[in-house]
Short mmCIF file of C-alpha atoms in Angstrom, two decimals:
data_model
loop_
_atom_site.label_atom_id
_atom_site.label_comp_id
_atom_site.label_asym_id
_atom_site.label_seq_id
_atom_site.Cartn_x
_atom_site.Cartn_y
_atom_site.Cartn_z
CA UNK H 233 110.61 81.57 105.71
CA UNK H 234 109.68 83.86 108.61
CA UNK H 235 106.28 85.05 107.42
CA UNK H 236 104.99 81.75 105.99
CA UNK H 237 106.92 78.79 107.42
CA UNK H 238 107.37 80.58 110.76
CA UNK H 239 103.66 81.28 110.94
CA UNK H 240 102.86 77.63 110.22
CA UNK H 241 105.24 76.52 112.99
CA UNK H 242 103.49 78.77 115.52
CA UNK H 243 100.06 77.59 114.36
CA UNK H 244 101.12 73.95 114.78
CA UNK H 245 102.21 74.67 118.35
CA UNK H 246 99.09 76.72 119.10
CA UNK H 247 96.93 73.82 117.94
CA UNK H 248 98.71 71.42 120.29
CA UNK H 249 98.14 73.54 123.40
CA UNK H 250 94.85 75.23 122.47
CA UNK H 251 96.37 78.71 122.27
CA UNK H 252 94.87 81.69 120.46
CA UNK H 253 96.95 83.23 117.67
CA UNK H 254 97.22 87.00 117.25
CA UNK H 255 98.74 87.42 113.81
CA UNK H 256 100.42 90.72 112.97
CA UNK H 257 99.83 91.51 109.31
CA UNK H 258 100.44 94.61 107.21
CA UNK H 259 99.02 97.29 104.93
CA UNK H 260 101.22 95.66 102.26
CA UNK H 261 98.50 93.05 101.62
CA UNK H 262 96.67 95.75 99.57
CA UNK H 263 97.71 96.99 96.12
CA UNK H 264 97.32 100.70 96.97
CA UNK H 265 94.94 101.52 94.12
CA UNK H 266 91.60 101.70 96.01
CA UNK H 267 91.92 103.61 99.29
CA UNK H 268 90.51 103.90 101.87
CA UNK H 269 90.84 100.21 102.81
CA UNK H 270 88.44 98.58 105.22
CA UNK H 271 88.69 94.99 106.42
CA UNK H 272 86.40 93.67 103.69
CA UNK H 273 88.36 94.99 100.71
CA UNK H 274 90.12 92.37 98.61
CA UNK H 275 93.79 91.83 99.38
CA UNK H 276 96.03 91.97 96.30
CA UNK H 277 99.68 92.57 97.24
CA UNK H 278 102.19 93.78 94.66
CA UNK H 279 105.50 92.92 96.38
CA UNK H 280 106.99 89.80 97.92
CA UNK H 281 106.64 91.06 101.49
CA UNK H 282 102.91 91.68 101.01
CA UNK H 283 102.46 88.30 99.35
CA UNK H 284 104.08 86.49 102.29
CA UNK H 285 101.88 88.34 104.77
CA UNK H 286 98.78 87.50 102.72
CA UNK H 287 99.84 83.84 102.71
CA UNK H 288 100.37 84.00 106.48
CA UNK H 289 96.85 85.37 106.91
CA UNK H 290 95.45 82.49 104.82
CA UNK H 291 97.29 79.91 106.92
CA UNK H 292 95.89 81.46 110.10
CA UNK H 293 92.31 81.54 108.79
CA UNK H 294 92.45 77.94 107.56
CA UNK H 295 94.24 76.49 110.60
CA UNK H 296 91.29 75.79 112.90
CA UNK H 297 93.13 77.75 115.62
CA UNK H 298 91.33 80.62 117.39
CA UNK H 299 92.80 83.79 115.91
CA UNK H 300 92.67 87.53 115.46
CA UNK H 301 94.48 89.28 112.60
CA UNK H 302 95.74 92.83 113.04
CA UNK H 303 96.85 94.63 109.90
CA UNK H 304 99.19 97.32 111.19
CA UNK H 305 99.94 100.42 109.14
CA UNK H 306 103.53 101.68 108.74
CA UNK H 307 104.64 102.40 112.32
CA UNK H 308 106.84 104.99 113.98
CA UNK H 309 108.23 105.42 117.49
CA UNK H 310 111.41 104.77 119.46
CA UNK H 311 112.53 101.19 118.77
CA UNK H 312 114.45 99.13 121.34
CA UNK H 313 118.24 99.25 121.12
CA UNK H 314 119.59 97.37 118.07
CA UNK H 315 116.06 96.90 116.69
CA UNK H 316 114.99 97.84 113.18
CA UNK H 317 114.57 101.57 112.52
CA UNK H 318 111.40 103.25 111.24
CA UNK H 319 110.56 106.39 109.23
CA UNK H 320 110.48 108.84 112.17
CA UNK H 321 113.67 107.60 113.82
CA UNK H 322 115.52 107.61 110.49
CA UNK H 323 114.37 111.16 109.69
CA UNK H 324 115.35 112.44 113.15
CA UNK H 325 118.73 110.72 113.03
CA UNK H 326 119.60 112.03 109.56
CA UNK H 327 118.44 115.61 110.19
CA UNK H 328 120.23 115.78 113.55
CA UNK H 329 123.36 114.75 111.67
CA UNK H 330 122.85 117.58 109.18
CA UNK H 331 122.31 115.15 106.31
CA UNK H 332 120.13 115.86 103.28
CA UNK H 333 117.49 113.18 102.72
CA UNK H 334 115.29 112.19 99.77
CA UNK H 335 111.73 111.32 100.80
CA UNK H 336 108.99 110.11 98.47
CA UNK H 337 105.99 112.35 97.85
CA UNK H 338 103.69 109.80 96.17
CA UNK H 339 103.47 106.97 98.74
CA UNK H 340 100.64 107.64 101.22
CA UNK H 341 99.91 106.03 104.59
CA UNK H 342 98.00 106.92 107.74
CA UNK H 343 101.14 106.29 109.82
CA UNK H 344 100.63 104.47 113.11
CA UNK H 345 102.29 105.48 116.37
CA UNK H 346 103.68 102.30 117.98
CA UNK H 347 101.86 103.09 121.24
CA UNK H 348 98.51 102.70 119.48
CA UNK H 349 99.63 99.43 117.90
CA UNK H 350 100.38 97.98 121.34
CA UNK H 351 97.05 99.33 122.66
CA UNK H 352 95.23 97.46 119.87
CA UNK H 353 97.00 94.21 120.71
CA UNK H 354 96.14 94.50 124.41
CA UNK H 355 92.51 95.36 123.58
CA UNK H 356 92.22 92.16 121.53
CA UNK H 357 93.73 90.14 124.40
CA UNK H 358 91.62 91.70 127.15
CA UNK H 359 88.37 91.57 125.15
CA UNK H 360 89.16 87.96 124.10
CA UNK H 361 88.28 88.77 120.50
CA UNK H 362 88.49 85.87 118.07
CA UNK H 363 87.97 85.20 114.38
CA UNK H 364 88.19 88.81 113.22
CA UNK H 365 90.45 91.06 111.17
CA UNK H 366 91.19 94.66 112.18
CA UNK H 367 92.92 97.39 110.19
CA UNK H 368 94.93 99.51 112.65
CA UNK H 369 96.19 102.96 111.61
CA UNK H 370 96.53 106.61 112.54
CA UNK H 371 94.14 109.38 111.53
CA UNK H 372 96.04 111.34 108.88
CA UNK H 373 96.54 110.01 105.37
CA UNK H 374 99.77 111.76 104.31
CA UNK H 375 102.72 111.21 102.01
CA UNK H 376 106.09 110.11 103.37
CA UNK H 377 107.37 113.59 102.47
CA UNK H 378 104.63 115.34 104.47
CA UNK H 379 105.34 112.96 107.36
CA UNK H 380 109.00 113.98 107.21
CA UNK H 381 108.08 117.69 107.30
CA UNK H 382 105.86 117.15 110.34
CA UNK H 383 108.64 115.18 112.05
CA UNK H 384 111.10 118.02 111.47
CA UNK H 385 108.57 120.53 112.83
CA UNK H 386 107.77 118.61 116.04
CA UNK H 387 111.44 117.82 116.79
CA UNK H 388 112.72 121.30 115.86
CA UNK H 389 114.88 120.11 112.98
CA UNK H 390 115.88 121.70 109.67
CA UNK H 391 113.19 120.85 107.11
CA UNK H 392 115.22 122.42 104.27
CA UNK H 393 117.34 119.26 104.32
CA UNK H 394 114.30 117.22 103.18
CA UNK H 395 114.07 116.79 99.41
CA UNK H 396 110.76 115.70 97.82
CA UNK H 397 111.13 112.93 95.21
CA UNK H 398 108.79 110.46 93.45
CA UNK H 399 109.01 106.77 94.32
CA UNK H 400 110.53 106.17 90.85
CA UNK H 401 113.62 108.04 92.08
CA UNK H 402 114.67 104.86 93.91
CA UNK H 403 115.37 102.53 90.99
CA UNK H 404 116.57 99.49 92.92
CA UNK H 405 113.84 98.92 95.52
CA UNK H 406 110.81 96.65 95.21
CA UNK H 407 107.52 98.23 94.04
CA UNK H 408 105.47 99.84 96.80
CA UNK H 409 101.68 100.31 96.83
CA UNK H 410 100.89 104.00 96.27
CA UNK H 411 98.12 104.59 98.82
CA UNK H 412 97.16 101.99 101.42
CA UNK H 413 95.45 104.38 103.86
CA UNK H 414 93.01 102.53 106.11
CA UNK H 415 89.40 103.19 107.01
CA UNK H 416 89.43 102.75 110.81
CA UNK H 417 85.80 102.59 111.97
CA UNK H 418 86.11 98.97 113.16
CA UNK H 419 89.18 99.88 115.20
CA UNK H 420 87.25 102.78 116.73
CA UNK H 421 83.91 101.07 117.33
CA UNK H 422 84.96 97.55 118.39
CA UNK H 423 88.35 98.19 119.99
CA UNK H 424 87.49 101.64 121.34
CA UNK H 425 90.69 103.22 120.01
CA UNK H 426 90.57 106.77 118.64
CA UNK H 427 93.16 107.07 115.86
CA UNK H 428 95.52 109.96 116.50
CA UNK H 429 97.03 112.37 113.98
CA UNK H 430 100.68 112.44 112.97
CA UNK H 431 101.59 115.53 115.00
CA UNK H 432 99.93 114.16 118.15
CA UNK H 433 101.75 110.84 117.73
CA UNK H 434 105.09 112.56 117.14
CA UNK H 435 104.59 114.63 120.30
CA UNK H 436 103.91 111.44 122.26
CA UNK H 437 107.09 110.00 120.74
#
């Protein structure tokens, strides 16, 4: 209802006032079997979230409204109070509490620092870019487990509390694409954003 009907509601309003739509999509629109993903690779989501984002993209493209679509990789950073958590915040919170955590070793992303996500959005606004799709991600294609180890290192936390497990360890969650790492040349060349590595992003955090 949010990702499809909500998108249609915004498009209807944008059409009435002549607004441009910047649609925030996701790496979940890919199936994770053919990395690295550039903007021209076929979308083929494997879970409901990805399918709703793919449908939202289609609505935007077919609406007749001026648009830009930004597919944002899995993000990390300090969220506002009471907002949804993210991998880095969760890892820091659990390790600071002395809790052991299980982190998957076979799901790969080039994790995106939230500061670069906001930079990409402002670049699209200021350059008045329309009718294009951009894949936005960090530099390093790493597993969630490796990301957790780097987070522990940068924040001076106990990495021995981090246990490496396969995605199949979590029996009750929806399927996740294995490797949706992005190819970022369009982000670099057209938006002028240099993707940063995980350790650099964590230091900025």
